[in-house]
Amino acid sequence: MTVLPGDGIGPEVVEATLSTLDALDAPLSFDVLDHVNASAYRRSGHALTDGDLARITSGSAVLLGAFGDPALEDTDYVRSVLLRLRLEFDLYANYRPVRLWQDRLSPLRDPSKRAVDCVIVRENTEGLYSGVGGALRAATPWETAVDADISTYHGVSRIIDFAFSVAAEKVCMVDKANAVRSGGSLWQRCWREAAERHPDKRASHLYVDAAAMKLVTDPTEFEVVVTNNSYGDILSDLTAALAGGLGLAASASLNPETGFGLYEPVHGTAPDIAGKGIANPLATVLTAALLYERLELTAEADALRRAVTAAIAKGRVTPDLGGDLSTREAAAAVRAEL
């Protein structure tokens, strides 16, 4: 398995997580590419080389910390790593499970509606983030910017089918077809066809504004939500907040056909706390649990989740969750529960 620690708090949370994974004694080895980062990009103009990609290809998965540097004003660096990996391995399914690990972490007032336990399935290779567009008369008072929202029948059909495949009972498709007519019409047609292919699952639909409101008022009604790239980005951060914050938010970008996946915590580089030793490693630990689960190391994945649950219940956590532990101490608290 390849490990890309990256930038900001990425190396800190990855180091803490790898020490925890070592305690499991699972049959996995780690190829750590700690030279793939913003410093290398500034020096050479390249972050992820063809040689790096070959090493990644030889593995079964990638565990990633975080990529980004506020000193780099353009987005080319991050895109050269994350977008390249998504496209090279066709990681079209972004899988973001959300679970409330401890009742006290929820911002919701009604106890009966706090127990969020759902998955946001986000299309990962199309949409507004596909990079299609440009600017006319840039840096003038007449500047015109265009970003195209790309949806294909192939891409939409397969992400909806994946959502049905991971659902036990019900799937809600979220779009804005009443305002975004062309792409919305395509999503609606693919949705109807997929629902017919999966008659054993309950299918429902919400516009994205209504879905955001419903997630806040009663997230317990959702099991699997499937949507496009940009809406999925927003809704997954919203649901993460309902479960205690980004410090607990895990994600995986998957190719369900090949089995290859990129596993990454949602929180990003968090430059404001990088180097302070207080970053929460639990999102990365829970991301590793997703990875182990996909590799059919179910016992190890369950052990990690039980240990995280126990550490949170005892308040053995970093400041963002109300504790006073450092990154390394929080990881040690999880190891103590294994």
mmCIF file of C-alpha atoms in Angstrom:
data_model
loop_
_atom_site.group_PDB
_atom_site.id
_atom_site.type_symbol
_atom_site.label_atom_id
_atom_site.label_comp_id
_atom_site.label_asym_id
_atom_site.label_seq_id
_atom_site.Cartn_x
_atom_site.Cartn_y
_atom_site.Cartn_z
ATOM 1 C CA MET A 1 0.000 0.000 0.000
ATOM 2 C CA THR A 2 1.280 3.466 -0.896
ATOM 3 C CA VAL A 3 1.201 6.309 1.622
ATOM 4 C CA LEU A 4 1.249 9.995 0.612
ATOM 5 C CA PRO A 5 1.530 12.157 3.775
ATOM 6 C CA GLY A 6 1.456 15.431 1.798
ATOM 7 C CA ASP A 7 1.373 18.880 3.402
ATOM 8 C CA GLY A 8 0.222 20.761 6.499
ATOM 9 C CA ILE A 9 -1.122 18.399 9.140
ATOM 10 C CA GLY A 10 -1.013 15.522 6.649
ATOM 11 C CA PRO A 11 2.378 14.139 7.773
ATOM 12 C CA GLU A 12 1.374 14.498 11.445
ATOM 13 C CA VAL A 13 -1.892 12.579 11.227
ATOM 14 C CA VAL A 14 -0.423 9.973 8.870
ATOM 15 C CA GLU A 15 2.514 9.279 11.199
ATOM 16 C CA ALA A 16 0.118 8.863 14.137
ATOM 17 C CA THR A 17 -2.127 6.590 12.087
ATOM 18 C CA LEU A 18 0.670 4.363 10.798
ATOM 19 C CA SER A 19 1.870 3.794 14.356
ATOM 20 C CA THR A 20 -1.671 2.708 15.217
ATOM 21 C CA LEU A 21 -1.927 0.416 12.198
ATOM 22 C CA ASP A 22 1.365 -1.231 13.174
ATOM 23 C CA ALA A 23 -0.292 -2.293 16.429
ATOM 24 C CA LEU A 24 -2.847 -4.325 14.450
ATOM 25 C CA ASP A 25 -0.183 -6.565 12.935
ATOM 26 C CA ALA A 26 -2.203 -6.803 9.706
ATOM 27 C CA PRO A 27 -0.609 -8.312 6.567
ATOM 28 C CA LEU A 28 0.085 -4.951 4.917
ATOM 29 C CA SER A 29 3.292 -3.106 4.090
ATOM 30 C CA PHE A 30 3.554 0.644 3.533
ATOM 31 C CA ASP A 31 5.509 2.416 0.787
ATOM 32 C CA VAL A 32 5.738 5.992 2.107
ATOM 33 C CA LEU A 33 6.310 8.681 -0.552
ATOM 34 C CA ASP A 34 7.095 11.588 1.768
ATOM 35 C CA HIS A 35 8.823 13.505 -1.035
ATOM 36 C CA VAL A 36 5.517 14.188 -2.832
ATOM 37 C CA ASN A 37 4.564 17.578 -1.417
ATOM 38 C CA ALA A 38 4.379 21.317 -2.041
ATOM 39 C CA SER A 39 8.099 21.822 -1.356
ATOM 40 C CA ALA A 40 8.981 19.486 -4.193
ATOM 41 C CA TYR A 41 6.506 21.261 -6.461
ATOM 42 C CA ARG A 42 8.051 24.654 -5.723
ATOM 43 C CA ARG A 43 11.534 23.323 -6.474
ATOM 44 C CA SER A 44 10.834 21.437 -9.673
ATOM 45 C CA GLY A 45 7.361 22.378 -10.876
ATOM 46 C CA HIS A 46 6.347 18.733 -10.439
ATOM 47 C CA ALA A 47 4.794 16.974 -7.481
ATOM 48 C CA LEU A 48 3.811 13.513 -8.659
ATOM 49 C CA THR A 49 6.295 12.053 -11.152
ATOM 50 C CA ASP A 50 5.784 9.133 -13.509
ATOM 51 C CA GLY A 51 8.061 7.102 -11.228
ATOM 52 C CA ASP A 52 5.875 7.913 -8.247
ATOM 53 C CA LEU A 53 2.818 6.893 -10.234
ATOM 54 C CA ALA A 54 4.447 3.567 -11.098
ATOM 55 C CA ARG A 55 5.059 2.865 -7.408
ATOM 56 C CA ILE A 56 1.451 3.728 -6.627
ATOM 57 C CA THR A 57 0.205 1.473 -9.426
ATOM 58 C CA SER A 58 2.130 -1.470 -7.997
ATOM 59 C CA GLY A 59 0.160 -1.234 -4.741
ATOM 60 C CA SER A 60 -3.404 -2.091 -3.843
ATOM 61 C CA ALA A 61 -4.446 1.309 -2.479
ATOM 62 C CA VAL A 62 -3.278 4.774 -1.422
ATOM 63 C CA LEU A 63 -3.561 6.251 2.070
ATOM 64 C CA LEU A 64 -3.301 10.017 1.747
ATOM 65 C CA GLY A 65 -2.850 12.740 4.378
ATOM 66 C CA ALA A 66 -3.638 16.135 2.859
ATOM 67 C CA PHE A 67 -2.417 18.246 -0.049
ATOM 68 C CA GLY A 68 -2.315 22.016 -0.412
ATOM 69 C CA ASP A 69 -0.205 25.045 0.408
ATOM 70 C CA PRO A 70 -1.661 28.536 0.966
ATOM 71 C CA ALA A 71 1.590 30.014 -0.374
ATOM 72 C CA LEU A 72 0.728 28.612 -3.808
ATOM 73 C CA GLU A 73 -1.982 30.893 -5.158
ATOM 74 C CA ASP A 74 -3.032 28.732 -8.100
ATOM 75 C CA THR A 75 -4.651 25.299 -7.847
ATOM 76 C CA ASP A 76 -2.319 23.566 -10.296
ATOM 77 C CA TYR A 77 -0.320 21.860 -7.544
ATOM 78 C CA VAL A 78 -3.233 20.170 -5.827
ATOM 79 C CA ARG A 79 -4.836 19.261 -9.150
ATOM 80 C CA SER A 80 -1.551 17.740 -10.341
ATOM 81 C CA VAL A 81 -1.741 15.267 -7.462
ATOM 82 C CA LEU A 82 -5.366 14.646 -6.565
ATOM 83 C CA LEU A 83 -6.985 15.124 -9.973
ATOM 84 C CA ARG A 84 -4.259 13.106 -11.664
ATOM 85 C CA LEU A 85 -4.794 10.192 -9.286
ATOM 86 C CA ARG A 86 -8.558 10.330 -9.737
ATOM 87 C CA LEU A 87 -8.281 10.334 -13.514
ATOM 88 C CA GLU A 88 -5.391 7.863 -13.869
ATOM 89 C CA PHE A 89 -7.220 5.265 -11.775
ATOM 90 C CA ASP A 90 -10.751 6.382 -12.732
ATOM 91 C CA LEU A 91 -11.720 6.845 -9.079
ATOM 92 C CA TYR A 92 -15.232 7.929 -9.919
ATOM 93 C CA ALA A 93 -16.966 7.026 -6.656
ATOM 94 C CA ASN A 94 -16.289 9.227 -3.640
ATOM 95 C CA TYR A 95 -17.606 7.423 -0.562
ATOM 96 C CA ARG A 96 -18.018 9.488 2.609
ATOM 97 C CA PRO A 97 -19.632 7.692 5.555
ATOM 98 C CA VAL A 98 -20.873 9.829 8.435
ATOM 99 C CA ARG A 99 -21.605 8.455 11.890
ATOM 100 C CA LEU A 100 -22.165 10.142 15.232
ATOM 101 C CA TRP A 101 -19.578 8.454 17.453
ATOM 102 C CA GLN A 102 -20.689 10.174 20.667
ATOM 103 C CA ASP A 103 -23.954 11.994 21.404
ATOM 104 C CA ARG A 104 -22.178 14.971 23.008
ATOM 105 C CA LEU A 105 -20.471 15.800 19.694
ATOM 106 C CA SER A 106 -23.691 16.621 17.850
ATOM 107 C CA PRO A 107 -24.785 20.269 17.423
ATOM 108 C CA LEU A 108 -28.424 19.177 17.040
ATOM 109 C CA ARG A 109 -30.787 19.938 19.930
ATOM 110 C CA ASP A 110 -33.274 17.105 19.472
ATOM 111 C CA PRO A 111 -31.750 13.884 20.897
ATOM 112 C CA SER A 112 -34.050 11.704 18.773
ATOM 113 C CA LYS A 113 -32.576 13.150 15.574
ATOM 114 C CA ARG A 114 -28.871 13.279 16.466
ATOM 115 C CA ALA A 115 -27.921 9.750 15.521
ATOM 116 C CA VAL A 116 -26.758 10.490 11.988
ATOM 117 C CA ASP A 117 -25.467 7.360 10.247
ATOM 118 C CA CYS A 118 -25.417 7.742 6.493
ATOM 119 C CA VAL A 119 -23.174 7.812 3.431
ATOM 120 C CA ILE A 120 -22.698 10.566 0.875
ATOM 121 C CA VAL A 121 -21.825 9.056 -2.507
ATOM 122 C CA ARG A 122 -20.347 11.756 -4.700
ATOM 123 C CA GLU A 123 -19.513 11.564 -8.405
ATOM 124 C CA ASN A 124 -15.797 12.247 -8.463
ATOM 125 C CA THR A 125 -14.593 12.764 -12.042
ATOM 126 C CA GLU A 126 -17.160 15.030 -13.710
ATOM 127 C CA GLY A 127 -19.253 18.037 -12.704
ATOM 128 C CA LEU A 128 -17.983 21.546 -11.997
ATOM 129 C CA TYR A 129 -14.604 20.257 -10.826
ATOM 130 C CA SER A 130 -13.694 18.716 -14.175
ATOM 131 C CA GLY A 131 -11.736 21.838 -15.167
ATOM 132 C CA VAL A 132 -13.634 22.611 -18.363
ATOM 133 C CA GLY A 133 -13.963 26.342 -18.928
ATOM 134 C CA GLY A 134 -11.896 29.498 -19.043
ATOM 135 C CA ALA A 135 -11.838 33.264 -18.822
ATOM 136 C CA LEU A 136 -12.251 35.913 -21.506
ATOM 137 C CA ARG A 137 -10.605 39.337 -21.062
ATOM 138 C CA ALA A 138 -9.057 38.268 -17.784
ATOM 139 C CA ALA A 139 -8.016 40.929 -15.251
ATOM 140 C CA THR A 140 -10.142 43.617 -16.933
ATOM 141 C CA PRO A 141 -13.504 45.158 -15.974
ATOM 142 C CA TRP A 142 -15.021 43.013 -18.748
ATOM 143 C CA GLU A 143 -13.685 39.687 -17.479
ATOM 144 C CA THR A 144 -16.031 36.788 -18.213
ATOM 145 C CA ALA A 145 -15.446 33.448 -16.481
ATOM 146 C CA VAL A 146 -17.040 30.145 -17.459
ATOM 147 C CA ASP A 147 -16.853 26.821 -15.615
ATOM 148 C CA ALA A 148 -18.761 24.015 -17.289
ATOM 149 C CA ASP A 149 -20.746 21.491 -15.241
ATOM 150 C CA ILE A 150 -20.081 18.222 -17.077
ATOM 151 C CA SER A 151 -22.411 15.229 -16.769
ATOM 152 C CA THR A 152 -22.286 12.150 -18.993
ATOM 153 C CA TYR A 153 -24.775 9.306 -19.222
ATOM 154 C CA HIS A 154 -21.975 6.834 -18.491
ATOM 155 C CA GLY A 155 -20.686 8.751 -15.482
ATOM 156 C CA VAL A 156 -24.065 9.467 -13.912
ATOM 157 C CA SER A 157 -25.401 5.947 -14.444
ATOM 158 C CA ARG A 158 -22.440 4.248 -12.827
ATOM 159 C CA ILE A 159 -22.328 6.472 -9.741
ATOM 160 C CA ILE A 160 -26.045 5.947 -9.118
ATOM 161 C CA ASP A 161 -25.664 2.188 -9.555
ATOM 162 C CA PHE A 162 -22.771 2.238 -7.081
ATOM 163 C CA ALA A 163 -24.956 4.081 -4.563
ATOM 164 C CA PHE A 164 -27.607 1.394 -4.842
ATOM 165 C CA SER A 165 -24.953 -1.306 -4.451
ATOM 166 C CA VAL A 166 -23.780 0.031 -1.077
ATOM 167 C CA ALA A 167 -27.269 0.725 0.304
ATOM 168 C CA ALA A 168 -29.044 -1.760 2.539
ATOM 169 C CA GLU A 169 -32.495 -0.234 2.143
ATOM 170 C CA LYS A 170 -32.751 3.231 0.623
ATOM 171 C CA VAL A 171 -31.069 5.752 -1.654
ATOM 172 C CA CYS A 172 -31.874 9.447 -2.051
ATOM 173 C CA MET A 173 -30.704 11.186 -5.226
ATOM 174 C CA VAL A 174 -29.977 14.902 -4.834
ATOM 175 C CA ASP A 175 -29.844 17.357 -7.739
ATOM 176 C CA LYS A 176 -31.138 20.779 -8.814
ATOM 177 C CA ALA A 177 -33.002 19.707 -11.931
ATOM 178 C CA ASN A 178 -35.591 22.445 -11.521
ATOM 179 C CA ALA A 179 -32.908 25.088 -12.163
ATOM 180 C CA VAL A 180 -30.056 23.257 -13.940
ATOM 181 C CA ARG A 181 -32.163 21.869 -16.731
ATOM 182 C CA SER A 182 -29.833 20.006 -19.097
ATOM 183 C CA GLY A 183 -27.668 18.233 -16.562
ATOM 184 C CA GLY A 184 -30.663 17.843 -14.285
ATOM 185 C CA SER A 185 -32.649 16.120 -16.986
ATOM 186 C CA LEU A 186 -29.808 13.650 -17.546
ATOM 187 C CA TRP A 187 -29.507 12.901 -13.828
ATOM 188 C CA GLN A 188 -33.286 12.418 -13.594
ATOM 189 C CA ARG A 189 -33.339 9.957 -16.504
ATOM 190 C CA CYS A 190 -30.404 7.963 -15.144
ATOM 191 C CA TRP A 191 -32.069 7.961 -11.726
ATOM 192 C CA ARG A 192 -35.337 6.547 -13.024
ATOM 193 C CA GLU A 193 -33.538 3.829 -14.979
ATOM 194 C CA ALA A 194 -31.355 2.876 -11.997
ATOM 195 C CA ALA A 195 -34.347 2.714 -9.670
ATOM 196 C CA GLU A 196 -35.963 0.232 -12.070
ATOM 197 C CA ARG A 197 -32.776 -1.874 -11.999
ATOM 198 C CA HIS A 198 -32.867 -1.957 -8.191
ATOM 199 C CA PRO A 199 -36.505 -2.624 -7.240
ATOM 200 C CA ASP A 200 -35.450 -4.059 -3.873
ATOM 201 C CA LYS A 201 -34.275 -0.611 -2.653
ATOM 202 C CA ARG A 202 -36.365 2.429 -1.740
ATOM 203 C CA ALA A 203 -35.615 5.341 -4.076
ATOM 204 C CA SER A 204 -36.324 8.985 -3.273
ATOM 205 C CA HIS A 205 -35.321 12.390 -4.627
ATOM 206 C CA LEU A 206 -34.655 15.840 -3.179
ATOM 207 C CA TYR A 207 -33.416 19.115 -4.610
ATOM 208 C CA VAL A 208 -30.121 20.087 -3.036
ATOM 209 C CA ASP A 209 -31.472 23.016 -1.019
ATOM 210 C CA ALA A 210 -34.220 20.845 0.443
ATOM 211 C CA ALA A 211 -31.715 18.077 1.128
ATOM 212 C CA ALA A 212 -29.440 20.457 3.048
ATOM 213 C CA MET A 213 -32.368 21.604 5.164
ATOM 214 C CA LYS A 214 -33.538 18.040 5.801
ATOM 215 C CA LEU A 215 -30.042 16.897 6.791
ATOM 216 C CA VAL A 216 -29.974 19.585 9.474
ATOM 217 C CA THR A 217 -33.515 19.038 10.772
ATOM 218 C CA ASP A 218 -33.544 15.224 10.707
ATOM 219 C CA PRO A 219 -30.445 13.450 9.341
ATOM 220 C CA THR A 220 -31.695 10.102 10.669
ATOM 221 C CA GLU A 221 -33.983 9.787 7.633
ATOM 222 C CA PHE A 222 -31.024 9.246 5.274
ATOM 223 C CA GLU A 223 -29.044 6.095 4.539
ATOM 224 C CA VAL A 224 -27.276 6.716 1.200
ATOM 225 C CA VAL A 225 -27.305 10.049 -0.627
ATOM 226 C CA VAL A 226 -25.985 10.162 -4.202
ATOM 227 C CA THR A 227 -25.232 13.408 -5.986
ATOM 228 C CA ASN A 228 -22.807 15.228 -8.262
ATOM 229 C CA ASN A 229 -19.299 16.439 -7.487
ATOM 230 C CA SER A 230 -19.972 19.935 -6.146
ATOM 231 C CA TYR A 231 -23.185 19.162 -4.243
ATOM 232 C CA GLY A 232 -21.522 16.100 -2.724
ATOM 233 C CA ASP A 233 -18.575 18.201 -1.595
ATOM 234 C CA ILE A 234 -20.887 20.594 0.248
ATOM 235 C CA LEU A 235 -23.303 18.042 1.710
ATOM 236 C CA SER A 236 -20.523 15.775 2.983
ATOM 237 C CA ASP A 237 -18.983 18.659 4.941
ATOM 238 C CA LEU A 238 -22.418 19.517 6.315
ATOM 239 C CA THR A 239 -23.003 15.962 7.511
ATOM 240 C CA ALA A 240 -19.484 15.852 8.968
ATOM 241 C CA ALA A 241 -20.402 18.836 11.138
ATOM 242 C CA LEU A 242 -23.479 16.962 12.364
ATOM 243 C CA ALA A 243 -21.236 14.129 13.558
ATOM 244 C CA GLY A 244 -18.591 16.117 15.424
ATOM 245 C CA GLY A 245 -16.594 17.919 12.747
ATOM 246 C CA LEU A 246 -14.010 17.286 10.049
ATOM 247 C CA GLY A 247 -11.634 15.736 12.583
ATOM 248 C CA LEU A 248 -13.764 12.580 12.373
ATOM 249 C CA ALA A 249 -14.596 12.661 8.643
ATOM 250 C CA ALA A 250 -13.211 9.799 6.570
ATOM 251 C CA SER A 251 -13.500 9.297 2.824
ATOM 252 C CA ALA A 252 -12.501 6.996 -0.005
ATOM 253 C CA SER A 253 -12.287 7.610 -3.749
ATOM 254 C CA LEU A 254 -12.927 4.273 -5.410
ATOM 255 C CA ASN A 255 -13.008 2.411 -8.668
ATOM 256 C CA PRO A 256 -15.469 -0.337 -7.754
ATOM 257 C CA GLU A 257 -14.610 -2.352 -10.868
ATOM 258 C CA THR A 258 -10.831 -2.568 -10.315
ATOM 259 C CA GLY A 259 -10.963 -2.380 -6.528
ATOM 260 C CA PHE A 260 -8.318 0.355 -6.405
ATOM 261 C CA GLY A 261 -8.928 3.208 -4.001
ATOM 262 C CA LEU A 262 -7.503 6.430 -2.625
ATOM 263 C CA TYR A 263 -8.307 6.864 1.063
ATOM 264 C CA GLU A 264 -8.102 10.341 2.527
ATOM 265 C CA PRO A 265 -9.448 12.246 5.549
ATOM 266 C CA VAL A 266 -11.720 15.116 4.579
ATOM 267 C CA HIS A 267 -10.134 17.827 6.742
ATOM 268 C CA GLY A 268 -7.423 19.116 4.387
ATOM 269 C CA THR A 269 -4.074 20.591 5.388
ATOM 270 C CA ALA A 270 -5.359 22.906 8.188
ATOM 271 C CA PRO A 271 -2.377 25.309 7.901
ATOM 272 C CA ASP A 272 -3.510 27.257 10.984
ATOM 273 C CA ILE A 273 -2.621 24.335 13.262
ATOM 274 C CA ALA A 274 0.055 22.579 11.213
ATOM 275 C CA GLY A 275 3.176 21.897 13.258
ATOM 276 C CA LYS A 276 1.457 22.504 16.592
ATOM 277 C CA GLY A 277 0.956 18.813 17.340
ATOM 278 C CA ILE A 278 -2.766 19.148 18.065
ATOM 279 C CA ALA A 279 -4.287 17.904 14.796
ATOM 280 C CA ASN A 280 -6.944 15.230 15.233
ATOM 281 C CA PRO A 281 -5.701 11.890 13.830
ATOM 282 C CA LEU A 282 -9.051 10.106 14.156
ATOM 283 C CA ALA A 283 -10.297 11.003 10.662
ATOM 284 C CA THR A 284 -7.189 9.354 9.241
ATOM 285 C CA VAL A 285 -7.576 6.330 11.534
ATOM 286 C CA LEU A 286 -11.190 5.953 10.440
ATOM 287 C CA THR A 287 -10.118 6.390 6.815
ATOM 288 C CA ALA A 288 -7.664 3.535 7.332
ATOM 289 C CA ALA A 289 -10.580 1.482 8.686
ATOM 290 C CA LEU A 290 -12.377 2.092 5.383
ATOM 291 C CA LEU A 291 -9.274 0.918 3.540
ATOM 292 C CA TYR A 292 -8.992 -2.243 5.637
ATOM 293 C CA GLU A 293 -12.680 -2.964 5.093
ATOM 294 C CA ARG A 294 -12.288 -2.677 1.316
ATOM 295 C CA LEU A 295 -9.293 -5.031 1.466
ATOM 296 C CA GLU A 296 -11.513 -7.521 3.343
ATOM 297 C CA LEU A 297 -9.593 -7.071 6.597
ATOM 298 C CA THR A 298 -12.916 -6.737 8.368
ATOM 299 C CA ALA A 299 -11.732 -7.700 11.847
ATOM 300 C CA GLU A 300 -9.023 -5.031 11.759
ATOM 301 C CA ALA A 301 -11.462 -2.387 10.486
ATOM 302 C CA ASP A 302 -13.929 -3.212 13.245
ATOM 303 C CA ALA A 303 -11.170 -3.111 15.849
ATOM 304 C CA LEU A 304 -10.137 0.381 14.753
ATOM 305 C CA ARG A 305 -13.707 1.689 14.938
ATOM 306 C CA ARG A 306 -14.309 0.148 18.357
ATOM 307 C CA ALA A 307 -11.074 1.665 19.634
ATOM 308 C CA VAL A 308 -11.996 5.111 18.296
ATOM 309 C CA THR A 309 -15.432 4.851 19.901
ATOM 310 C CA ALA A 310 -13.903 3.928 23.259
ATOM 311 C CA ALA A 311 -11.306 6.716 23.159
ATOM 312 C CA ILE A 312 -13.966 9.325 22.335
ATOM 313 C CA ALA A 313 -16.267 8.040 25.089
ATOM 314 C CA LYS A 314 -13.444 8.482 27.613
ATOM 315 C CA GLY A 315 -12.653 11.992 26.350
ATOM 316 C CA ARG A 316 -9.164 10.897 25.286
ATOM 317 C CA VAL A 317 -9.154 13.219 22.282
ATOM 318 C CA THR A 318 -7.621 16.363 20.793
ATOM 319 C CA PRO A 319 -8.889 19.918 21.554
ATOM 320 C CA ASP A 320 -11.305 20.055 18.593
ATOM 321 C CA LEU A 321 -13.361 17.313 20.282
ATOM 322 C CA GLY A 322 -13.135 18.839 23.741
ATOM 323 C CA GLY A 323 -10.023 17.043 24.962
ATOM 324 C CA ASP A 324 -6.478 18.139 25.684
ATOM 325 C CA LEU A 325 -4.379 15.447 23.993
ATOM 326 C CA SER A 326 -1.758 15.965 21.316
ATOM 327 C CA THR A 327 -1.924 14.221 17.949
ATOM 328 C CA ARG A 328 0.411 11.459 19.116
ATOM 329 C CA GLU A 329 -1.340 11.096 22.471
ATOM 330 C CA ALA A 330 -4.740 10.759 20.799
ATOM 331 C CA ALA A 331 -3.371 8.019 18.548
ATOM 332 C CA ALA A 332 -1.865 6.318 21.599
ATOM 333 C CA ALA A 333 -5.274 6.461 23.291
ATOM 334 C CA VAL A 334 -6.747 4.564 20.326
ATOM 335 C CA ARG A 335 -3.939 1.991 20.455
ATOM 336 C CA ALA A 336 -4.615 1.474 24.148
ATOM 337 C CA GLU A 337 -8.154 0.408 23.261
ATOM 338 C CA LEU A 338 -7.176 -2.092 20.567
#
